[in-house]
CSV table of C-alpha atoms in Angstrom, one decimal:
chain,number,residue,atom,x,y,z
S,239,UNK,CA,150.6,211.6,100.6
S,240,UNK,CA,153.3,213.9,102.2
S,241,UNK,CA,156.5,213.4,101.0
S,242,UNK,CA,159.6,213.7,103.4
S,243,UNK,CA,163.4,215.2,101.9
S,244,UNK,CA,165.9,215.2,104.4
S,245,UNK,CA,169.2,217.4,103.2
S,246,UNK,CA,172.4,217.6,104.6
S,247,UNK,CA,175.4,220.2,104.3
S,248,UNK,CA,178.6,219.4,103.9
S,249,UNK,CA,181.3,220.5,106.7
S,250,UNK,CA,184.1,218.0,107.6
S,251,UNK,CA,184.3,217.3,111.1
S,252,UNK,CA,181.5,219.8,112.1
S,253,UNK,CA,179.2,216.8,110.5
S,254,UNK,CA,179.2,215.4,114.2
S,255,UNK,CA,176.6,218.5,114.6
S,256,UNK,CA,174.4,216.3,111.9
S,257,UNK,CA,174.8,213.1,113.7
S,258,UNK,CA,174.0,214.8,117.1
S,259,UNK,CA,170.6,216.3,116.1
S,260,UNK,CA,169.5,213.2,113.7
S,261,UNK,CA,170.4,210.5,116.5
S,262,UNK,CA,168.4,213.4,118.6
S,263,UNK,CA,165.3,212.8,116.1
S,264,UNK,CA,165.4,209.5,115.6
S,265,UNK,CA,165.5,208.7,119.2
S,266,UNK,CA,162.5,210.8,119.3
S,267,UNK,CA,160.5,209.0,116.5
S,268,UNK,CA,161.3,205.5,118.0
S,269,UNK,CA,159.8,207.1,121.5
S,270,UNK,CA,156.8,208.4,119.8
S,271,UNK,CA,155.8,205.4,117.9
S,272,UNK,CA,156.8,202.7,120.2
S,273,UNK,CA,159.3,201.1,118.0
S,274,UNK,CA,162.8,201.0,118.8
S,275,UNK,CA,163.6,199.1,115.2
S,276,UNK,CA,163.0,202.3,113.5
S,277,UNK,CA,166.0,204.4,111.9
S,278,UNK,CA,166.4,207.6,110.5
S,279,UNK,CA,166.1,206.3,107.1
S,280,UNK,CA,162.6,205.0,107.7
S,281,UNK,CA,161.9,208.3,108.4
S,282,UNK,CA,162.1,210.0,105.2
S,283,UNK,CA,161.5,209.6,101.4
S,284,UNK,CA,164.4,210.9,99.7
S,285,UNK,CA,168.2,211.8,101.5
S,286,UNK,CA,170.5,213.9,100.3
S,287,UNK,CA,173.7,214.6,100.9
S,288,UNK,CA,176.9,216.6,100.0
S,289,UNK,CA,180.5,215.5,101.3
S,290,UNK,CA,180.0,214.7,105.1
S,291,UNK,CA,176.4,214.9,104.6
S,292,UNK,CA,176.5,212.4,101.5
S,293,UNK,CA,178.9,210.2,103.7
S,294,UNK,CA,175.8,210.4,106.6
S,295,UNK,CA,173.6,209.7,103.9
S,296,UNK,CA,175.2,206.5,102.1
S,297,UNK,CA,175.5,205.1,105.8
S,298,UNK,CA,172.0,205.9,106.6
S,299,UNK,CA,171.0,204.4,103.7
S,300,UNK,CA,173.5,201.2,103.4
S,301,UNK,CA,171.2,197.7,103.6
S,302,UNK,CA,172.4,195.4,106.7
S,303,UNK,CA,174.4,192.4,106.2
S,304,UNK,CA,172.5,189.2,105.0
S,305,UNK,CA,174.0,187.4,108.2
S,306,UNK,CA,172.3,189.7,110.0
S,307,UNK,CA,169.0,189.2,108.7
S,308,UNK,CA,169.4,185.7,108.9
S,309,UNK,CA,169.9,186.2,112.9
S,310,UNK,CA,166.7,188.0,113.3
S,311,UNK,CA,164.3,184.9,111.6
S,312,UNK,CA,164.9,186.1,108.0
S,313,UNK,CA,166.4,182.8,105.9
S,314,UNK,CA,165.0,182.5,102.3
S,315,UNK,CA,167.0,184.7,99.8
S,316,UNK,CA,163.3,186.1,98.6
S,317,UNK,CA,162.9,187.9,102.1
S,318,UNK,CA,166.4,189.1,102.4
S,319,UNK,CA,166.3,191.1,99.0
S,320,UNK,CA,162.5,192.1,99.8
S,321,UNK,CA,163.2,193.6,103.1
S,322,UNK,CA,166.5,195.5,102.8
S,323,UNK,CA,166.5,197.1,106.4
S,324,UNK,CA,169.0,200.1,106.6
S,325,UNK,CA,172.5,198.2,109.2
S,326,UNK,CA,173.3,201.7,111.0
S,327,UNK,CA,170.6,204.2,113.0
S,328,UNK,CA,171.7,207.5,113.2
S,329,UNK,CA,173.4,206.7,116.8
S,330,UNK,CA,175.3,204.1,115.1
S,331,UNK,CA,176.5,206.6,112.8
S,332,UNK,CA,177.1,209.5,115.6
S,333,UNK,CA,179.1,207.1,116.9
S,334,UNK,CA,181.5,206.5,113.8
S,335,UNK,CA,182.2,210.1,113.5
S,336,UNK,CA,183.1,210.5,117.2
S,337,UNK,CA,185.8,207.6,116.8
S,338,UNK,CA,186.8,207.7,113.4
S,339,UNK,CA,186.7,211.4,112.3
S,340,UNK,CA,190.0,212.4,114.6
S,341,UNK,CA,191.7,209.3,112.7
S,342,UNK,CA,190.8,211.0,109.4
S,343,UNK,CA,192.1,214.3,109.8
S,344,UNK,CA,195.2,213.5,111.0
S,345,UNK,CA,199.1,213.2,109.2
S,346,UNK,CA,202.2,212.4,110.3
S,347,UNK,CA,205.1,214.8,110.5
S,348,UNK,CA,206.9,213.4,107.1
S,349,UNK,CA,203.4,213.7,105.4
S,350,UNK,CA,203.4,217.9,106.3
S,351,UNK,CA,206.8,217.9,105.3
S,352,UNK,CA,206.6,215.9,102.0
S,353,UNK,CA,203.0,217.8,101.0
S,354,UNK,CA,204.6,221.7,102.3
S,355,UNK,CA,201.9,221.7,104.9
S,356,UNK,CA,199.5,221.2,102.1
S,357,UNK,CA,201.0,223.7,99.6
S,358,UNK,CA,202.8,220.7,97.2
S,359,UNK,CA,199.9,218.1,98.0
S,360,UNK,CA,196.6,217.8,99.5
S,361,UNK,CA,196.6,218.2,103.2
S,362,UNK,CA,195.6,214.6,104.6
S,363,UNK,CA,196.2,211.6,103.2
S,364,UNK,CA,193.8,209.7,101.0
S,365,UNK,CA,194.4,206.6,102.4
S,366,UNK,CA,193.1,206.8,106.0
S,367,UNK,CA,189.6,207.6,104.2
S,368,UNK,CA,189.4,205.2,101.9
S,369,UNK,CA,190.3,202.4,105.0
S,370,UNK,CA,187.9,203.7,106.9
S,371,UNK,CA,185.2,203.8,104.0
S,372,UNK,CA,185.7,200.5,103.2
S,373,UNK,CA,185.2,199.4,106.3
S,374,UNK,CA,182.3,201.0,106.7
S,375,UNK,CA,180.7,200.1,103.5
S,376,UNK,CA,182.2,196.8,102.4
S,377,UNK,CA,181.6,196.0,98.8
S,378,UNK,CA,177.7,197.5,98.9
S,379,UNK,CA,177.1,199.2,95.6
S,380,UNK,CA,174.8,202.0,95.4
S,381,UNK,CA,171.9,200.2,93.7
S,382,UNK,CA,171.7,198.4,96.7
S,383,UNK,CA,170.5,201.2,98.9
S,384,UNK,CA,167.3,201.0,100.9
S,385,UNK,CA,165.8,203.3,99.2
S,386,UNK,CA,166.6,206.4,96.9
S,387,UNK,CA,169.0,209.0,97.8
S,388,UNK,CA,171.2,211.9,96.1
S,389,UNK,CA,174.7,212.4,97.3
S,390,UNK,CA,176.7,215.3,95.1
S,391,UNK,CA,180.2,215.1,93.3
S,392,UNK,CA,181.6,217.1,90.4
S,393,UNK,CA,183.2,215.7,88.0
S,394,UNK,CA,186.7,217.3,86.9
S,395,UNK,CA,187.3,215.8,83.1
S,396,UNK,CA,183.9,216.3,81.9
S,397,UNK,CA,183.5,219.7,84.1
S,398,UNK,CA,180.0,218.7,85.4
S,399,UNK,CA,177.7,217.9,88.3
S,400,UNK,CA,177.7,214.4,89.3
S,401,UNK,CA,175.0,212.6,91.4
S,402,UNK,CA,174.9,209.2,92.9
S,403,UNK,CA,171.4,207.9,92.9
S,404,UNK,CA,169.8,204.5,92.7
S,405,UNK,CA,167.5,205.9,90.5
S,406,UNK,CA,169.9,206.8,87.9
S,407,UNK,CA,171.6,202.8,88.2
S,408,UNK,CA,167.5,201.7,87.0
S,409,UNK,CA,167.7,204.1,84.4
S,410,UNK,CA,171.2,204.1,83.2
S,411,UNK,CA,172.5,200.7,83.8
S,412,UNK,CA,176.0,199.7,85.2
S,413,UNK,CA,177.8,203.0,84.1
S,414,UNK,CA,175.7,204.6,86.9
S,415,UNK,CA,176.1,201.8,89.9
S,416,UNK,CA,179.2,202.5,92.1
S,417,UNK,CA,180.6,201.1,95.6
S,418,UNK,CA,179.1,203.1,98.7
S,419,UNK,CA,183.2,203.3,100.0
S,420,UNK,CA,184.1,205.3,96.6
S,421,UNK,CA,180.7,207.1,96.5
S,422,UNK,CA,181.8,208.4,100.1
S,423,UNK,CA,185.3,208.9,99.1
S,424,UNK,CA,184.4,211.0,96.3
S,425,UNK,CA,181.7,212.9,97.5
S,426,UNK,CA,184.1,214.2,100.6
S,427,UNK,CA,187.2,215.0,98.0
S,428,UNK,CA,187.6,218.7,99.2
S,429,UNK,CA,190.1,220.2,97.0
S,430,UNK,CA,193.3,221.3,99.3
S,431,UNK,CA,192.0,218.9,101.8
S,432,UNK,CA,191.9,215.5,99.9
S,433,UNK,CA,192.9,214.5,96.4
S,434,UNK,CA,190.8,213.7,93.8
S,435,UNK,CA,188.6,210.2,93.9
S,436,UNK,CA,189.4,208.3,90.6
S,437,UNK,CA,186.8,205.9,91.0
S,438,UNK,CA,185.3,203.0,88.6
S,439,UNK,CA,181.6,201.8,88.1
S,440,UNK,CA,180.3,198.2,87.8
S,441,UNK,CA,180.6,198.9,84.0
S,442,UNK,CA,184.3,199.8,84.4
S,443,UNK,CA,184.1,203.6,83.6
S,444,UNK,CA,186.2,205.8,85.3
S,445,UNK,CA,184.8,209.2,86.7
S,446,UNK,CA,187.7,211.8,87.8
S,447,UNK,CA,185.5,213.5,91.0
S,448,UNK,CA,185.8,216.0,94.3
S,449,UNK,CA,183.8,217.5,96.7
S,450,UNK,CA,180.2,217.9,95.7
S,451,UNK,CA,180.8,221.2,98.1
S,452,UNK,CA,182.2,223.2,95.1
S,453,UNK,CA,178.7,224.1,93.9
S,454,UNK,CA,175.8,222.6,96.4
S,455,UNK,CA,177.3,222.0,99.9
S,456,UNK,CA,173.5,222.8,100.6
S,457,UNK,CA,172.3,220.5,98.4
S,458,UNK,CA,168.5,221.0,98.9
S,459,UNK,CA,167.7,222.4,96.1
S,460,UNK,CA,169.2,219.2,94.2
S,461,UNK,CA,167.1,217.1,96.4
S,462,UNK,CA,163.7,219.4,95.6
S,463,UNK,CA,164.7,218.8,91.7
S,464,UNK,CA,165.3,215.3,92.2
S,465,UNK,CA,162.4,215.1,94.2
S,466,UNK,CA,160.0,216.5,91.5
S,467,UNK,CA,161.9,213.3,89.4
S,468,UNK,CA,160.6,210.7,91.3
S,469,UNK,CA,157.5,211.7,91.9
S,470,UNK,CA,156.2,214.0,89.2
S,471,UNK,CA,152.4,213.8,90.1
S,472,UNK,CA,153.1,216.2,93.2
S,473,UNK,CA,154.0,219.6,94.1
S,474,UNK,CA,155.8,221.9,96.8
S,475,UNK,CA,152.4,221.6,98.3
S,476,UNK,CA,152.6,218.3,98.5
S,477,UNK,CA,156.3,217.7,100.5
S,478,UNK,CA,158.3,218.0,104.0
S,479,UNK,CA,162.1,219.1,104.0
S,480,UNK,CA,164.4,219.0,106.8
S,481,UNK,CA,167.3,220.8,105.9
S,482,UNK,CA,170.4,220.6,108.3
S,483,UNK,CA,173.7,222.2,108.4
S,484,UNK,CA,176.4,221.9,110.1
S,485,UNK,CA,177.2,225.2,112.0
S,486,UNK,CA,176.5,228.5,111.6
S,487,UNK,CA,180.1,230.6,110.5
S,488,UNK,CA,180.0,233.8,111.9
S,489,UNK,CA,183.9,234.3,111.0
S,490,UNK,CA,184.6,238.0,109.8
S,491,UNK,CA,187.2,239.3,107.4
S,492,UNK,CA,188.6,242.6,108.1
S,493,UNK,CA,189.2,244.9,105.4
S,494,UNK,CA,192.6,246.1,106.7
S,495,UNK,CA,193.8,242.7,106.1
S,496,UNK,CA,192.1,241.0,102.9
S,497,UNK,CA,193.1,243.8,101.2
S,498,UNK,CA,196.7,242.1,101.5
S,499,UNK,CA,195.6,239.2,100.9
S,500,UNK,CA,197.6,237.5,97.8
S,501,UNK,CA,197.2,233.7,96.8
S,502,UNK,CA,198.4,231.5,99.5
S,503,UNK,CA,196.4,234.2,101.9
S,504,UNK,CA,193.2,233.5,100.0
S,505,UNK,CA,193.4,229.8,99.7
S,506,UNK,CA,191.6,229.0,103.3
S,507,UNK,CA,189.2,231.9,103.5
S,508,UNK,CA,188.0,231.7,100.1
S,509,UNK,CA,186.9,227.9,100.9
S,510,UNK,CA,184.9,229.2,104.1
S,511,UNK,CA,183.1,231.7,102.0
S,512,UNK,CA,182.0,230.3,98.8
S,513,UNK,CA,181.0,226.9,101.2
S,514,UNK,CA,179.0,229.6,103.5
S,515,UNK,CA,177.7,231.6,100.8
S,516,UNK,CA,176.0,228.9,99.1
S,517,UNK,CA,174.2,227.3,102.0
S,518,UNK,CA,173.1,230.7,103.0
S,519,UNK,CA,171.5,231.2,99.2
S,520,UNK,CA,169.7,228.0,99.0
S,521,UNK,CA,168.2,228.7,102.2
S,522,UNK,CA,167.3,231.7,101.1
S,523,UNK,CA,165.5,230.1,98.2
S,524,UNK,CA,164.1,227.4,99.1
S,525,UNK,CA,162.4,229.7,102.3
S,526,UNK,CA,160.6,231.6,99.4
S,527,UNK,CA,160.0,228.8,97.3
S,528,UNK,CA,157.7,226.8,100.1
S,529,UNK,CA,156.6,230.7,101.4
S,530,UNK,CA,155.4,231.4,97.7
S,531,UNK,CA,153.3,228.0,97.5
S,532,UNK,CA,151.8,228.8,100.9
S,533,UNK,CA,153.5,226.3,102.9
S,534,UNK,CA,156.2,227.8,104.9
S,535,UNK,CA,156.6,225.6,107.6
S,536,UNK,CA,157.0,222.6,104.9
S,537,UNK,CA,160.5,223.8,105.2
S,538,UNK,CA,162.8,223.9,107.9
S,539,UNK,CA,166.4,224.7,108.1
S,540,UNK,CA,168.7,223.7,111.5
S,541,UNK,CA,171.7,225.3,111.6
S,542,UNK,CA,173.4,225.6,115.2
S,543,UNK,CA,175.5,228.2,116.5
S,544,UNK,CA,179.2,226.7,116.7
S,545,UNK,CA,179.5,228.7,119.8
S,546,UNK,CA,183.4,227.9,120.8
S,547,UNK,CA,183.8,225.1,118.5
S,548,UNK,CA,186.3,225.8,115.8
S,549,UNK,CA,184.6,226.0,112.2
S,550,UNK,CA,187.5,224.9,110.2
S,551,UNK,CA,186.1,221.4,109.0
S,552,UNK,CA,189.0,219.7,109.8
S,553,UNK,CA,189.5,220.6,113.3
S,554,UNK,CA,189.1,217.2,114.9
S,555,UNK,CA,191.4,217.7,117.7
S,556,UNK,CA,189.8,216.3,121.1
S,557,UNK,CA,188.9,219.4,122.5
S,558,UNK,CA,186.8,220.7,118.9
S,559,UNK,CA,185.2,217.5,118.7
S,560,UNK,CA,183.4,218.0,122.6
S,561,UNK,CA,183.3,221.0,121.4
S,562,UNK,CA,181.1,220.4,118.4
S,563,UNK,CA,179.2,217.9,120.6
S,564,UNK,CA,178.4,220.5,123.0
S,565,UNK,CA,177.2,222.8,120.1
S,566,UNK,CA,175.1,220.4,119.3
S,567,UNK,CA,173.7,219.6,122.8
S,568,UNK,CA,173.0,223.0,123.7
S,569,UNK,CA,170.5,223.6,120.3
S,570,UNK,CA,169.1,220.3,121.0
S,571,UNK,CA,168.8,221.4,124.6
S,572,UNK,CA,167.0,224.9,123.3
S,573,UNK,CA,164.6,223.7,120.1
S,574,UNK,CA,163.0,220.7,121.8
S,575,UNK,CA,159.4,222.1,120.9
S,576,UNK,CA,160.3,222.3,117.3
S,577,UNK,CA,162.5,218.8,117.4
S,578,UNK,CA,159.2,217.4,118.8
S,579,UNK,CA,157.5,218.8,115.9
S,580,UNK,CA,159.3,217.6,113.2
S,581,UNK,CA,159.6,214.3,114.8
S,582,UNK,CA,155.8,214.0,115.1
S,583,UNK,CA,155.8,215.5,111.1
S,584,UNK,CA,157.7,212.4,109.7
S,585,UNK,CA,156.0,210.0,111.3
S,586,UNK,CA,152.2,211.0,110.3
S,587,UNK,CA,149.8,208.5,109.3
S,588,UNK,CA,150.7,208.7,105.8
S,589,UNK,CA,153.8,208.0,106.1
S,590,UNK,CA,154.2,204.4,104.8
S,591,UNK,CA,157.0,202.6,107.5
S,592,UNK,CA,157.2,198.9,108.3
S,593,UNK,CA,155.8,197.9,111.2
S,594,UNK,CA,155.3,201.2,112.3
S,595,UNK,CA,152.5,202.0,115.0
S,596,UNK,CA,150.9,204.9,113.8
S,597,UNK,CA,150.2,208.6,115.6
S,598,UNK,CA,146.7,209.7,115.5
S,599,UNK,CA,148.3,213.5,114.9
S,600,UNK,CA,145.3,216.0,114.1
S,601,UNK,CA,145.4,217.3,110.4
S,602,UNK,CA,146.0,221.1,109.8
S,603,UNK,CA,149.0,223.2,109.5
S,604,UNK,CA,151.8,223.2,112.2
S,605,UNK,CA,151.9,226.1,114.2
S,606,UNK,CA,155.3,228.0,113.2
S,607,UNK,CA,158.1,227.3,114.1
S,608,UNK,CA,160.8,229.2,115.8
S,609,UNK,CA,164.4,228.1,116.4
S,610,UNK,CA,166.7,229.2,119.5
S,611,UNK,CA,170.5,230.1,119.3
């Protein structure tokens, strides 16, 4: 059986680019199979996520609402904790990002001037985020998910990678199960931008945590290792990733002025890079990894150009957010063929979905595929 990895960068406000082309996708696969119950989740095995990504992730993943259940026929509490059915689609989430991401990069003129314009302080204001997350996520711990994920986090006391996973609550108890609001605070702590999550699990352990963006904002090679976790009877031979960032940055740095540069000069660039720098490497990677095991188009990376949008990630001014829309659009618009492709790749007969029609797709290995700027 083929297994299916869906990764996604991180990127602030750019993540409306992610929402775009997975609403894109799963409008695709609900076309294709005849079933307009099915959600982005259904689609794949394993998600994983880093900041924004990890926050698309925990909502893709979050179980619905036992009221709601109840509406559609489902009464008896042994039916409601066998079928946990994920509560947003990817349009739902698309949606959230369009209204609530302006409200989240925003601050008042006292908060600028209390914070220095971010030199004293972080630069936004926890609390809009962790109101919002909240909201979203209501008291939903992570062992509740519909089924497994990996959403990144590093933790500052201990000085180590952190990551969320449902698997880890079966293995390591309490001490491993947090809320979905503080996993999606913490996982979106970008230093400068936010301040650090102090968050507790069900156990009442405290973990000290930022942006998971600090060492995988691509996070699919965490998601391959985790993968090989979960199911260590198969190979690269054996899985389908769909990797997807969230805008290509093209910004260049002349020498004539970053040879000036001091501290306070570094402090934005320097985030742009290293972010950048590591998506670009595990892309890199990971395109030889499935090349070496003869599988190349097992992998595929989407990363639009940002055309006019601005690619500072927390941009969410009106006119960035169409912006990043139209980005989004115009790739859509220009990679249908492979969109199709993928969308027909996730839902193959093996693929074990509820109530799921299946595709009679012909065996054999997809032609390759090329992406459009």
């Amino acid at each position: 059986m083929e297994l299916s990895i869906l990764s996604l960068d991180g990127g602030g406000i750019r993540g409306i680019i992610t929402a775009s082309i997975l609403a894109h996708i799963e409008a695709r696969v609900q076309e294709l199979s005849r079933n307009n119950q099915l959600k982005i989740a259904d689609c794949f095995d394993l998600l994983s996520g880093t900041s924004t990504g990890g926050i698309i992730v925990a909502l893709a993943l979050t179980p619905s609402d036992k009221n709601e259940m109840t509406a559609n026929g489902i009464t008896s509490k042994e039916e409601i904790s066998a079928i946990s059915r994920p509560k947003y689609s990817a349009a739902d989430i698309l949606e959230l990002y369009l209204e609530m991401g302006p409200l989240l990069f925003q601050r008042s003129l006292w908060y600028r001037l209390g914070s220095g314009f971010g030199l004293f302080k972080s630069r936004y204001n926890k609390e809009a985020v962790e109101e919002h997350c909240k909201k979203c996520f209501g008291d939903r711990w992570i062992s509740e998910v519909v089924k497994d994920c990996l959403i990144t986090s590093y933790e500052m006391n201990t000085r180590k990678a952190l990551f969320f996973s449902k698997y880890n609550v079966l293995k390591y108890g309490d001490s491993a199960n947090y809320k979905l609001s503080d996993i999606a605070r913490a996982t979106s702590a970008a230093p400068t931008y936010f301040s650090p999550a102090l968050i507790n699990a069900k156990d009442k352990t405290f973990r000290h945590l930022v942006d998971g963006g600090v060492y995988a904002n691509n996070p699919a090679m965490c998601a391959l290792v985790e993968t090989v976790k979960l199911w260590p009877g198969n190979g690269v031979k054996d899985y389908f990733m769909l990797s997807v960032g969230t805008g290509k940055v093209i910004k260049s740095y002349d020498w004539e002025k970053t040879h000036k540069y001091g501290f306070i000069k570094w402090l934005e660039p320097i985030i742009d890079i290293l972010t950048s720098s590591v998506s670009e490497t595990v892309d890199f990677q990971m395109q030889q990894l499935f090349s070496c095991n003869g599988v190349p188009d097992s992998y595929i990376r989407l990363e639009p150009p940002l055309l006019s949008s601005d690619s500072r990630m927390d941009n969410a001014s009106k006119r960035n957010v169409k912006a990043l829309s139209e980005a989004a659009k115009s790739f859509i618009d220009k990679n249908s063929e492979v969109l199709e492709k993928i969308s027909q790749r996730i839902i193959l007969p093996s693929r074990p979905l509820r109530d799921l029609q299946r595709l009679n797709i012909p065996a054999g290995t997809p032609s390759p595929l090329r992406l459009r700027e």
